[in-house]
CSV table of N, CA and C in Angstrom, one decimal:
chain,number,residue,atom,x,y,z
Z,1,MET,N,-1.5,-30.7,-22.9
Z,1,MET,CA,-1.5,-30.3,-21.5
Z,1,MET,C,-0.2,-30.6,-20.9
Z,2,ARG,N,0.4,-31.7,-21.2
Z,2,ARG,CA,1.7,-32.0,-20.6
Z,2,ARG,C,2.8,-30.9,-20.9
Z,3,GLU,N,2.7,-30.3,-22.1
Z,3,GLU,CA,3.6,-29.3,-22.5
Z,3,GLU,C,3.5,-28.1,-21.6
Z,4,ILE,N,2.4,-27.6,-21.2
Z,4,ILE,CA,2.2,-26.5,-20.4
Z,4,ILE,C,2.7,-26.8,-19.0
Z,5,GLU,N,2.4,-28.0,-18.5
Z,5,GLU,CA,2.9,-28.5,-17.2
Z,5,GLU,C,4.4,-28.4,-17.2
Z,6,ARG,N,5.1,-28.9,-18.2
Z,6,ARG,CA,6.5,-28.9,-18.3
Z,6,ARG,C,7.1,-27.4,-18.3
Z,7,ILE,N,6.4,-26.5,-19.0
Z,7,ILE,CA,6.8,-25.1,-19.1
Z,7,ILE,C,6.7,-24.5,-17.7
Z,8,VAL,N,5.5,-24.7,-17.0
Z,8,VAL,CA,5.3,-24.2,-15.7
Z,8,VAL,C,6.3,-24.7,-14.7
Z,9,GLU,N,6.6,-26.0,-14.7
Z,9,GLU,CA,7.5,-26.6,-13.8
Z,9,GLU,C,8.9,-26.1,-14.0
Z,10,THR,N,9.3,-25.9,-15.3
Z,10,THR,CA,10.7,-25.6,-15.6
Z,10,THR,C,11.0,-24.1,-15.4
Z,11,TYR,N,10.0,-23.2,-15.7
Z,11,TYR,CA,10.3,-21.8,-15.7
Z,11,TYR,C,9.6,-20.9,-14.6
Z,12,SER,N,8.8,-21.5,-13.8
Z,12,SER,CA,8.0,-20.7,-12.8
Z,12,SER,C,8.9,-19.9,-11.9
Z,13,ASP,N,9.9,-20.5,-11.3
Z,13,ASP,CA,10.8,-19.8,-10.3
Z,13,ASP,C,11.5,-18.6,-11.0
Z,14,THR,N,12.1,-18.9,-12.2
Z,14,THR,CA,12.8,-17.8,-12.9
Z,14,THR,C,11.9,-16.7,-13.3
Z,15,LEU,N,10.7,-17.0,-13.9
Z,15,LEU,CA,9.8,-16.0,-14.3
Z,15,LEU,C,9.3,-15.2,-13.1
Z,16,LEU,N,9.0,-15.9,-12.0
Z,16,LEU,CA,8.5,-15.2,-10.8
Z,16,LEU,C,9.5,-14.2,-10.3
Z,17,ARG,N,10.8,-14.6,-10.2
Z,17,ARG,CA,11.9,-13.8,-9.7
Z,17,ARG,C,12.0,-12.6,-10.6
Z,18,LEU,N,12.0,-12.8,-11.9
Z,18,LEU,CA,12.1,-11.7,-12.9
Z,18,LEU,C,10.9,-10.7,-12.7
Z,19,ALA,N,9.7,-11.2,-12.6
Z,19,ALA,CA,8.6,-10.3,-12.4
Z,19,ALA,C,8.6,-9.6,-11.1
Z,20,MET,N,9.1,-10.3,-10.0
Z,20,MET,CA,9.2,-9.6,-8.7
Z,20,MET,C,10.3,-8.5,-8.8
Z,21,HIS,N,11.3,-8.7,-9.6
Z,21,HIS,CA,12.3,-7.6,-9.8
Z,21,HIS,C,11.7,-6.4,-10.4
Z,22,HIS,N,10.7,-6.5,-11.2
Z,22,HIS,CA,10.0,-5.4,-11.8
Z,22,HIS,C,8.9,-4.8,-11.1
Z,23,VAL,N,8.0,-5.6,-10.5
Z,23,VAL,CA,6.8,-5.1,-9.9
Z,23,VAL,C,6.8,-5.0,-8.4
Z,24,ASN,N,7.7,-5.6,-7.7
Z,24,ASN,CA,7.9,-5.5,-6.2
Z,24,ASN,C,6.7,-5.9,-5.4
Z,25,ASN,N,5.9,-6.8,-6.0
Z,25,ASN,CA,4.7,-7.2,-5.3
Z,25,ASN,C,4.4,-8.7,-5.7
Z,26,LEU,N,4.3,-9.6,-4.7
Z,26,LEU,CA,4.2,-11.0,-5.0
Z,26,LEU,C,2.9,-11.3,-5.8
Z,27,ALA,N,1.8,-10.8,-5.4
Z,27,ALA,CA,0.5,-11.0,-6.1
Z,27,ALA,C,0.6,-10.5,-7.5
Z,28,GLU,N,1.1,-9.3,-7.7
Z,28,GLU,CA,1.2,-8.8,-9.1
Z,28,GLU,C,2.2,-9.6,-9.9
Z,29,ALA,N,3.3,-10.0,-9.3
Z,29,ALA,CA,4.3,-10.8,-10.0
Z,29,ALA,C,3.6,-12.2,-10.4
Z,30,GLN,N,2.9,-12.7,-9.6
Z,30,GLN,CA,2.2,-14.0,-9.9
Z,30,GLN,C,1.2,-13.8,-11.1
Z,31,ASP,N,0.5,-12.6,-11.1
Z,31,ASP,CA,-0.4,-12.3,-12.2
Z,31,ASP,C,0.4,-12.2,-13.5
Z,32,VAL,N,1.5,-11.5,-13.4
Z,32,VAL,CA,2.3,-11.4,-14.6
Z,32,VAL,C,2.7,-12.7,-15.2
Z,33,VAL,N,3.2,-13.6,-14.3
Z,33,VAL,CA,3.6,-14.9,-14.7
Z,33,VAL,C,2.4,-15.7,-15.3
Z,34,GLN,N,1.3,-15.6,-14.7
Z,34,GLN,CA,0.1,-16.2,-15.2
Z,34,GLN,C,-0.2,-15.7,-16.6
Z,35,ASP,N,-0.1,-14.4,-16.8
Z,35,ASP,CA,-0.3,-13.8,-18.1
Z,35,ASP,C,0.7,-14.4,-19.2
Z,36,VAL,N,1.9,-14.6,-18.7
Z,36,VAL,CA,2.9,-15.2,-19.6
Z,36,VAL,C,2.4,-16.6,-20.1
Z,37,TYR,N,2.0,-17.4,-19.1
Z,37,TYR,CA,1.5,-18.7,-19.5
Z,37,TYR,C,0.3,-18.7,-20.4
Z,38,LEU,N,-0.6,-17.8,-20.1
Z,38,LEU,CA,-1.8,-17.6,-21.0
Z,38,LEU,C,-1.4,-17.3,-22.4
Z,39,LYS,N,-0.5,-16.3,-22.5
Z,39,LYS,CA,0.0,-16.0,-23.8
Z,39,LYS,C,0.6,-17.2,-24.5
Z,40,TYR,N,1.4,-17.9,-23.8
Z,40,TYR,CA,2.0,-19.1,-24.4
Z,40,TYR,C,0.9,-20.1,-24.9
Z,41,MET,N,-0.1,-20.3,-24.1
Z,41,MET,CA,-1.2,-21.2,-24.4
Z,41,MET,C,-2.0,-20.7,-25.7
Z,42,LYS,N,-2.2,-19.4,-25.8
Z,42,LYS,CA,-2.9,-18.9,-26.9
Z,42,LYS,C,-2.0,-18.9,-28.2
Z,43,LYS,N,-0.8,-18.5,-28.1
Z,43,LYS,CA,0.1,-18.5,-29.3
Z,43,LYS,C,0.7,-19.9,-29.6
Z,44,HIS,N,1.0,-20.6,-28.6
Z,44,HIS,CA,1.6,-21.9,-28.7
Z,44,HIS,C,2.7,-21.9,-29.8
Z,45,PRO,N,3.8,-21.0,-29.5
Z,45,PRO,CA,4.8,-20.8,-30.5
Z,45,PRO,C,5.7,-22.1,-30.7
Z,46,ALA,N,6.3,-22.2,-31.8
Z,46,ALA,CA,7.3,-23.3,-32.1
Z,46,ALA,C,8.6,-22.7,-31.8
Z,47,PHE,N,9.4,-23.5,-31.0
Z,47,PHE,CA,10.7,-23.1,-30.6
Z,47,PHE,C,11.8,-24.0,-31.3
Z,48,ASN,N,12.9,-23.4,-31.5
Z,48,ASN,CA,14.1,-24.1,-32.1
Z,48,ASN,C,14.7,-25.0,-31.1
Z,49,ASP,N,14.8,-24.5,-29.8
Z,49,ASP,CA,15.4,-25.3,-28.8
Z,49,ASP,C,15.0,-24.7,-27.4
Z,50,PHE,N,15.5,-25.3,-26.4
Z,50,PHE,CA,15.1,-24.8,-25.0
Z,50,PHE,C,15.5,-23.4,-24.7
Z,51,GLU,N,16.7,-23.0,-25.3
Z,51,GLU,CA,17.2,-21.6,-25.1
Z,51,GLU,C,16.2,-20.6,-25.8
Z,52,HIS,N,15.7,-20.9,-26.9
Z,52,HIS,CA,14.8,-20.1,-27.7
Z,52,HIS,C,13.5,-20.0,-26.9
Z,53,GLU,N,13.0,-21.1,-26.3
Z,53,GLU,CA,11.8,-21.2,-25.5
Z,53,GLU,C,12.0,-20.3,-24.3
Z,54,LYS,N,13.1,-20.4,-23.6
Z,54,LYS,CA,13.4,-19.6,-22.3
Z,54,LYS,C,13.4,-18.1,-22.7
Z,55,ALA,N,14.1,-17.8,-23.8
Z,55,ALA,CA,14.2,-16.4,-24.2
Z,55,ALA,C,12.9,-15.8,-24.5
Z,56,TRP,N,12.0,-16.5,-25.2
Z,56,TRP,CA,10.7,-16.1,-25.5
Z,56,TRP,C,9.9,-15.8,-24.3
Z,57,LEU,N,9.9,-16.7,-23.3
Z,57,LEU,CA,9.1,-16.6,-22.1
Z,57,LEU,C,9.6,-15.4,-21.3
Z,58,MET,N,10.9,-15.2,-21.2
Z,58,MET,CA,11.4,-14.1,-20.4
Z,58,MET,C,11.1,-12.8,-21.1
Z,59,ARG,N,11.2,-12.7,-22.4
Z,59,ARG,CA,10.8,-11.5,-23.2
Z,59,ARG,C,9.4,-11.1,-22.9
Z,60,VAL,N,8.5,-12.1,-23.0
Z,60,VAL,CA,7.1,-11.9,-22.7
Z,60,VAL,C,6.9,-11.4,-21.3
Z,61,CYS,N,7.6,-12.0,-20.3
Z,61,CYS,CA,7.5,-11.6,-18.9
Z,61,CYS,C,7.9,-10.1,-18.8
Z,62,ILE,N,9.0,-9.8,-19.4
Z,62,ILE,CA,9.5,-8.4,-19.3
Z,62,ILE,C,8.6,-7.4,-19.9
Z,63,THR,N,8.0,-7.8,-21.0
Z,63,THR,CA,7.1,-6.9,-21.7
Z,63,THR,C,5.8,-6.7,-20.9
Z,64,ARG,N,5.3,-7.8,-20.3
Z,64,ARG,CA,4.1,-7.8,-19.4
Z,64,ARG,C,4.4,-6.9,-18.2
Z,65,CYS,N,5.6,-6.9,-17.7
Z,65,CYS,CA,6.0,-6.1,-16.6
Z,65,CYS,C,5.9,-4.6,-17.0
Z,66,LYS,N,6.4,-4.3,-18.2
Z,66,LYS,CA,6.4,-2.9,-18.7
Z,66,LYS,C,5.0,-2.5,-18.8
Z,67,ASP,N,4.1,-3.4,-19.3
Z,67,ASP,CA,2.7,-3.0,-19.5
Z,67,ASP,C,2.0,-2.7,-18.1
Z,68,TYR,N,2.4,-3.5,-17.1
Z,68,TYR,CA,1.9,-3.3,-15.7
Z,68,TYR,C,2.2,-1.9,-15.3
Z,69,HIS,N,3.4,-1.4,-15.5
Z,69,HIS,CA,3.8,-0.1,-15.0
Z,69,HIS,C,3.1,1.0,-15.8
Z,70,ARG,N,2.7,0.7,-17.1
Z,70,ARG,CA,2.0,1.7,-17.9
Z,70,ARG,C,0.5,1.8,-17.6
Z,71,HIS,N,0.0,0.8,-16.9
Z,71,HIS,CA,-1.4,0.7,-16.7
Z,71,HIS,C,-1.9,1.9,-15.9
Z,72,TRP,N,-3.0,2.5,-16.2
Z,72,TRP,CA,-3.5,3.7,-15.6
Z,72,TRP,C,-3.6,3.6,-14.1
Z,73,TRP,N,-4.0,2.4,-13.6
Z,73,TRP,CA,-4.1,2.2,-12.1
Z,73,TRP,C,-2.7,2.4,-11.5
Z,74,GLN,N,-1.7,1.9,-12.1
Z,74,GLN,CA,-0.3,2.1,-11.5
Z,74,GLN,C,0.1,3.5,-11.5
Z,75,LEU,N,-0.3,4.2,-12.6
Z,75,LEU,CA,0.1,5.6,-12.7
Z,75,LEU,C,-0.6,6.5,-11.6
Z,76,LYS,N,-1.8,6.1,-11.2
Z,76,LYS,CA,-2.5,6.9,-10.2
Z,76,LYS,C,-2.3,6.4,-8.7
Z,77,ARG,N,-1.8,5.2,-8.6
Z,77,ARG,CA,-1.6,4.6,-7.3
Z,77,ARG,C,-0.4,5.2,-6.6
Z,78,SER,N,-0.6,5.5,-5.3
Z,78,SER,CA,0.6,6.1,-4.6
Z,78,SER,C,1.6,5.0,-4.3
Z,79,GLU,N,2.8,5.4,-4.1
Z,79,GLU,CA,3.9,4.5,-3.8
Z,79,GLU,C,3.6,3.7,-2.5
Z,80,ALA,N,3.7,2.4,-2.6
Z,80,ALA,CA,3.4,1.6,-1.4
Z,80,ALA,C,4.6,1.6,-0.5
Z,81,PRO,N,4.4,1.5,0.8
Z,81,PRO,CA,5.5,1.5,1.7
Z,81,PRO,C,6.5,0.3,1.4
Z,82,ASN,N,7.8,0.6,1.6
Z,82,ASN,CA,8.8,-0.5,1.4
Z,82,ASN,C,8.5,-1.7,2.2
Z,83,GLU,N,8.9,-2.9,1.7
Z,83,GLU,CA,8.7,-4.1,2.5
Z,83,GLU,C,9.7,-4.1,3.7
Z,84,ILE,N,9.4,-4.8,4.7
Z,84,ILE,CA,10.3,-4.9,5.8
Z,84,ILE,C,11.5,-5.6,5.4
Z,85,LYS,N,12.7,-5.1,5.7
Z,85,LYS,CA,13.9,-5.6,5.2
Z,85,LYS,C,14.7,-6.3,6.4
Z,86,ASP,N,15.2,-7.5,6.0
Z,86,ASP,CA,16.0,-8.3,7.0
Z,86,ASP,C,17.3,-7.5,7.1
Z,87,GLU,N,17.7,-7.3,8.4
Z,87,GLU,CA,18.9,-6.5,8.7
Z,87,GLU,C,20.2,-7.2,8.1
Z,88,ASP,N,20.2,-8.5,8.1
Z,88,ASP,CA,21.4,-9.2,7.5
Z,88,ASP,C,21.5,-9.0,6.0
Z,89,HIS,N,20.5,-8.7,5.3
Z,89,HIS,CA,20.5,-8.5,3.9
Z,89,HIS,C,20.2,-7.1,3.5
Z,90,SER,N,20.4,-6.1,4.3
Z,90,SER,CA,20.0,-4.7,4.0
Z,90,SER,C,20.9,-4.2,2.8
Z,91,ASN,N,22.2,-4.6,2.8
Z,91,ASN,CA,23.0,-4.2,1.6
Z,91,ASN,C,22.5,-4.7,0.3
Z,92,ASP,N,22.0,-5.9,0.3
Z,92,ASP,CA,21.4,-6.5,-0.9
Z,92,ASP,C,20.2,-5.7,-1.3
Z,93,PHE,N,19.4,-5.3,-0.4
Z,93,PHE,CA,18.2,-4.5,-0.7
Z,93,PHE,C,18.6,-3.1,-1.3
Z,94,VAL,N,19.6,-2.5,-0.6
Z,94,VAL,CA,20.1,-1.2,-1.1
Z,94,VAL,C,20.6,-1.3,-2.5
Z,95,LEU,N,21.4,-2.4,-2.8
Z,95,LEU,CA,21.9,-2.6,-4.1
Z,95,LEU,C,20.8,-2.8,-5.1
Z,96,LEU,N,19.8,-3.6,-4.8
Z,96,LEU,CA,18.7,-3.9,-5.7
Z,96,LEU,C,17.9,-2.6,-5.9
Z,97,ASP,N,17.7,-1.8,-4.9
Z,97,ASP,CA,17.0,-0.5,-5.1
Z,97,ASP,C,17.8,0.4,-6.1
Z,98,GLU,N,19.1,0.4,-6.0
Z,98,GLU,CA,19.9,1.2,-6.9
Z,98,GLU,C,19.8,0.6,-8.3
Z,99,VAL,N,19.8,-0.7,-8.5
Z,99,VAL,CA,19.7,-1.4,-9.8
Z,99,VAL,C,18.4,-1.0,-10.4
Z,100,LYS,N,17.3,-0.9,-9.6
Z,100,LYS,CA,16.0,-0.5,-10.2
Z,100,LYS,C,15.9,0.9,-10.7
Z,101,LYS,N,16.9,1.7,-10.3
Z,101,LYS,CA,17.0,3.1,-10.8
Z,101,LYS,C,17.6,3.2,-12.2
Z,102,LEU,N,18.2,2.1,-12.7
Z,102,LEU,CA,18.9,2.1,-14.0
Z,102,LEU,C,17.8,2.1,-15.1
Z,103,ASN,N,18.2,2.5,-16.3
Z,103,ASN,CA,17.2,2.4,-17.4
Z,103,ASN,C,16.9,0.9,-17.7
Z,104,PHE,N,15.9,0.7,-18.5
Z,104,PHE,CA,15.3,-0.6,-18.7
Z,104,PHE,C,16.3,-1.6,-19.1
Z,105,HIS,N,17.1,-1.4,-20.1
Z,105,HIS,CA,18.0,-2.4,-20.6
Z,105,HIS,C,19.1,-2.7,-19.7
Z,106,GLU,N,19.7,-1.6,-19.1
Z,106,GLU,CA,20.8,-1.8,-18.2
Z,106,GLU,C,20.3,-2.5,-16.9
Z,107,ARG,N,19.2,-2.2,-16.4
Z,107,ARG,CA,18.6,-2.8,-15.2
Z,107,ARG,C,18.4,-4.3,-15.4
Z,108,ASN,N,17.8,-4.6,-16.6
Z,108,ASN,CA,17.6,-6.1,-16.9
Z,108,ASN,C,18.9,-6.8,-17.2
Z,109,ALA,N,19.8,-6.2,-17.8
Z,109,ALA,CA,21.1,-6.9,-18.1
Z,109,ALA,C,21.8,-7.2,-16.7
Z,110,ILE,N,21.9,-6.2,-15.8
Z,110,ILE,CA,22.5,-6.4,-14.5
Z,110,ILE,C,21.8,-7.5,-13.8
Z,111,TYR,N,20.4,-7.5,-13.7
Z,111,TYR,CA,19.7,-8.5,-13.0
Z,111,TYR,C,19.9,-9.9,-13.6
Z,112,LEU,N,19.8,-10.0,-14.9
Z,112,LEU,CA,19.9,-11.3,-15.5
Z,112,LEU,C,21.4,-11.8,-15.4
Z,113,TYR,N,22.3,-11.0,-15.5
Z,113,TYR,CA,23.7,-11.4,-15.4
Z,113,TYR,C,24.1,-11.8,-14.0
Z,114,TYR,N,23.9,-10.9,-13.0
Z,114,TYR,CA,24.3,-11.2,-11.7
Z,114,TYR,C,23.4,-12.0,-10.8
Z,115,TYR,N,22.1,-11.8,-10.9
Z,115,TYR,CA,21.1,-12.4,-10.0
Z,115,TYR,C,20.6,-13.8,-10.6
Z,116,GLU,N,20.5,-13.8,-11.9
Z,116,GLU,CA,20.0,-15.1,-12.6
Z,116,GLU,C,21.1,-15.9,-13.2
Z,117,GLN,N,22.4,-15.3,-13.2
Z,117,GLN,CA,23.6,-16.0,-13.7
Z,117,GLN,C,23.5,-16.3,-15.2
Z,118,TYR,N,22.9,-15.5,-16.0
Z,118,TYR,CA,22.8,-15.7,-17.4
Z,118,TYR,C,24.1,-15.1,-18.0
Z,119,SER,N,24.6,-15.7,-19.1
Z,119,SER,CA,25.8,-15.2,-19.8
Z,119,SER,C,25.4,-14.0,-20.7
Z,120,VAL,N,26.4,-13.3,-21.2
Z,120,VAL,CA,26.1,-12.2,-22.1
Z,120,VAL,C,25.4,-12.7,-23.3
Z,121,LYS,N,25.9,-13.9,-23.8
Z,121,LYS,CA,25.3,-14.5,-25.0
Z,121,LYS,C,23.8,-14.8,-24.8
Z,122,GLU,N,23.5,-15.3,-23.6
Z,122,GLU,CA,22.1,-15.7,-23.3
Z,122,GLU,C,21.2,-14.4,-23.2
Z,123,ILE,N,21.7,-13.4,-22.6
Z,123,ILE,CA,21.0,-12.1,-22.4
Z,123,ILE,C,20.8,-11.5,-23.8
Z,124,ALA,N,21.8,-11.6,-24.7
Z,124,ALA,CA,21.6,-11.1,-26.0
Z,124,ALA,C,20.5,-11.8,-26.8
Z,125,SER,N,20.4,-13.1,-26.5
Z,125,SER,CA,19.4,-13.9,-27.2
Z,125,SER,C,18.0,-13.5,-26.6
Z,126,ILE,N,17.9,-13.3,-25.3
Z,126,ILE,CA,16.6,-12.9,-24.7
Z,126,ILE,C,16.1,-11.6,-25.4
Z,127,PHE,N,17.0,-10.6,-25.5
Z,127,PHE,CA,16.6,-9.3,-26.0
Z,127,PHE,C,16.8,-9.2,-27.5
Z,128,GLU,N,17.2,-10.3,-28.2
Z,128,GLU,CA,17.3,-10.3,-29.6
Z,128,GLU,C,18.2,-9.2,-30.1
Z,129,THR,N,19.4,-9.1,-29.5
Z,129,THR,CA,20.4,-8.1,-29.8
Z,129,THR,C,21.8,-8.7,-29.8
Z,130,LYS,N,22.8,-7.9,-30.1
Z,130,LYS,CA,24.1,-8.3,-30.2
Z,130,LYS,C,24.8,-8.4,-28.8
Z,131,GLU,N,25.7,-9.3,-28.7
Z,131,GLU,CA,26.4,-9.5,-27.4
Z,131,GLU,C,27.1,-8.2,-27.0
Z,132,ASN,N,27.7,-7.5,-28.0
Z,132,ASN,CA,28.4,-6.2,-27.7
Z,132,ASN,C,27.4,-5.2,-27.1
Z,133,THR,N,26.2,-5.2,-27.6
Z,133,THR,CA,25.2,-4.3,-27.0
Z,133,THR,C,25.0,-4.6,-25.5
Z,134,VAL,N,24.8,-5.9,-25.2
Z,134,VAL,CA,24.6,-6.3,-23.8
Z,134,VAL,C,25.9,-5.9,-23.0
Z,135,SER,N,27.0,-6.1,-23.5
Z,135,SER,CA,28.3,-5.8,-22.8
Z,135,SER,C,28.3,-4.3,-22.5
Z,136,SER,N,27.8,-3.5,-23.5
Z,136,SER,CA,27.8,-2.0,-23.3
Z,136,SER,C,26.8,-1.7,-22.2
Z,137,TRP,N,25.6,-2.3,-22.2
Z,137,TRP,CA,24.6,-2.1,-21.1
Z,137,TRP,C,25.2,-2.4,-19.8
Z,138,LEU,N,25.9,-3.5,-19.7
Z,138,LEU,CA,26.5,-3.9,-18.4
Z,138,LEU,C,27.6,-2.9,-18.0
Z,139,HIS,N,28.4,-2.5,-18.9
Z,139,HIS,CA,29.5,-1.5,-18.6
Z,139,HIS,C,28.9,-0.2,-18.1
Z,140,ARG,N,27.9,0.3,-18.8
Z,140,ARG,CA,27.3,1.6,-18.4
Z,140,ARG,C,26.6,1.4,-17.0
Z,141,ALA,N,25.9,0.3,-16.8
Z,141,ALA,CA,25.2,0.0,-15.6
Z,141,ALA,C,26.2,-0.1,-14.4
Z,142,ARG,N,27.3,-0.8,-14.6
Z,142,ARG,CA,28.3,-0.9,-13.5
Z,142,ARG,C,28.8,0.5,-13.2
Z,143,LYS,N,29.1,1.3,-14.2
Z,143,LYS,CA,29.6,2.7,-14.0
Z,143,LYS,C,28.6,3.5,-13.2
Z,144,GLN,N,27.4,3.4,-13.6
Z,144,GLN,CA,26.3,4.2,-13.0
Z,144,GLN,C,26.1,3.8,-11.6
Z,145,LEU,N,26.1,2.5,-11.3
Z,145,LEU,CA,25.9,1.9,-10.0
Z,145,LEU,C,27.1,2.4,-9.1
Z,146,LYS,N,28.3,2.4,-9.6
Z,146,LYS,CA,29.4,2.8,-8.8
Z,146,LYS,C,29.2,4.3,-8.4
Z,147,GLU,N,28.8,5.1,-9.3
Z,147,GLU,CA,28.5,6.5,-9.0
Z,147,GLU,C,27.4,6.7,-8.0
Z,148,GLN,N,26.3,5.9,-8.2
Z,148,GLN,CA,25.2,6.0,-7.3
Z,148,GLN,C,25.5,5.5,-5.8
Z,149,LEU,N,26.5,4.6,-5.7
Z,149,LEU,CA,26.8,4.0,-4.4
Z,149,LEU,C,27.9,4.8,-3.7
Z,150,LYS,N,28.5,5.8,-4.4
Z,150,LYS,CA,29.6,6.6,-3.7
Z,150,LYS,C,29.0,7.2,-2.5
Z,151,GLY,N,29.8,7.2,-1.4
Z,151,GLY,CA,29.3,7.7,-0.2
Z,151,GLY,C,28.5,6.8,0.6
Z,152,GLY,N,28.2,5.6,0.1
Z,152,GLY,CA,27.4,4.6,0.8
Z,152,GLY,C,28.4,3.5,1.3
Z,153,TRP,N,27.9,2.3,1.4
Z,153,TRP,CA,28.7,1.2,1.9
Z,153,TRP,C,29.7,0.7,0.9
Z,154,ASP,N,29.6,1.2,-0.4
Z,154,ASP,CA,30.5,0.8,-1.4
Z,154,ASP,C,31.9,1.4,-1.3
Z,155,ASP,N,32.1,2.5,-0.6
Z,155,ASP,CA,33.3,3.2,-0.6
Z,155,ASP,C,34.3,2.9,0.5
Z,156,GLU,N,34.3,1.6,1.0
Z,156,GLU,CA,35.1,1.2,2.1
Z,156,GLU,C,36.5,0.8,1.6
Z,157,GLU,N,37.0,1.2,0.4
Z,157,GLU,CA,38.2,0.7,-0.1
Z,157,GLU,C,39.4,1.3,0.7
């Protein structure tokens, strides 16, 4: 029981932010994180180290978020109105909205790299891929974001 308490205490904030990035709804994000913990309790996997543990939990969280979007209810549900945005942070919301338009790997690479401050090596570990692949995702994502933001607040050069 102490082990699950340690896992929850250590990773709750990170997993909740990651889930919120994907589902845009606090209650749904909390459900996703709860599902991650339930899967951990059922599988009780053995980890080599804390980095392996963190990578496993984040991979399960991302997979659960993908499942959430594939669920029939989400496919039939109409788009919910946008959350009220704080005027002081409106550029942050615009940028996050643009990040969410990227494909799955690029979106997650940008989010993990810039918002969660993970290194390329750590992101590669989470997705069980090569560092060069993650670097390519970041490069393509930056290029696409630059294109998406042209004509917006990004072109003040």
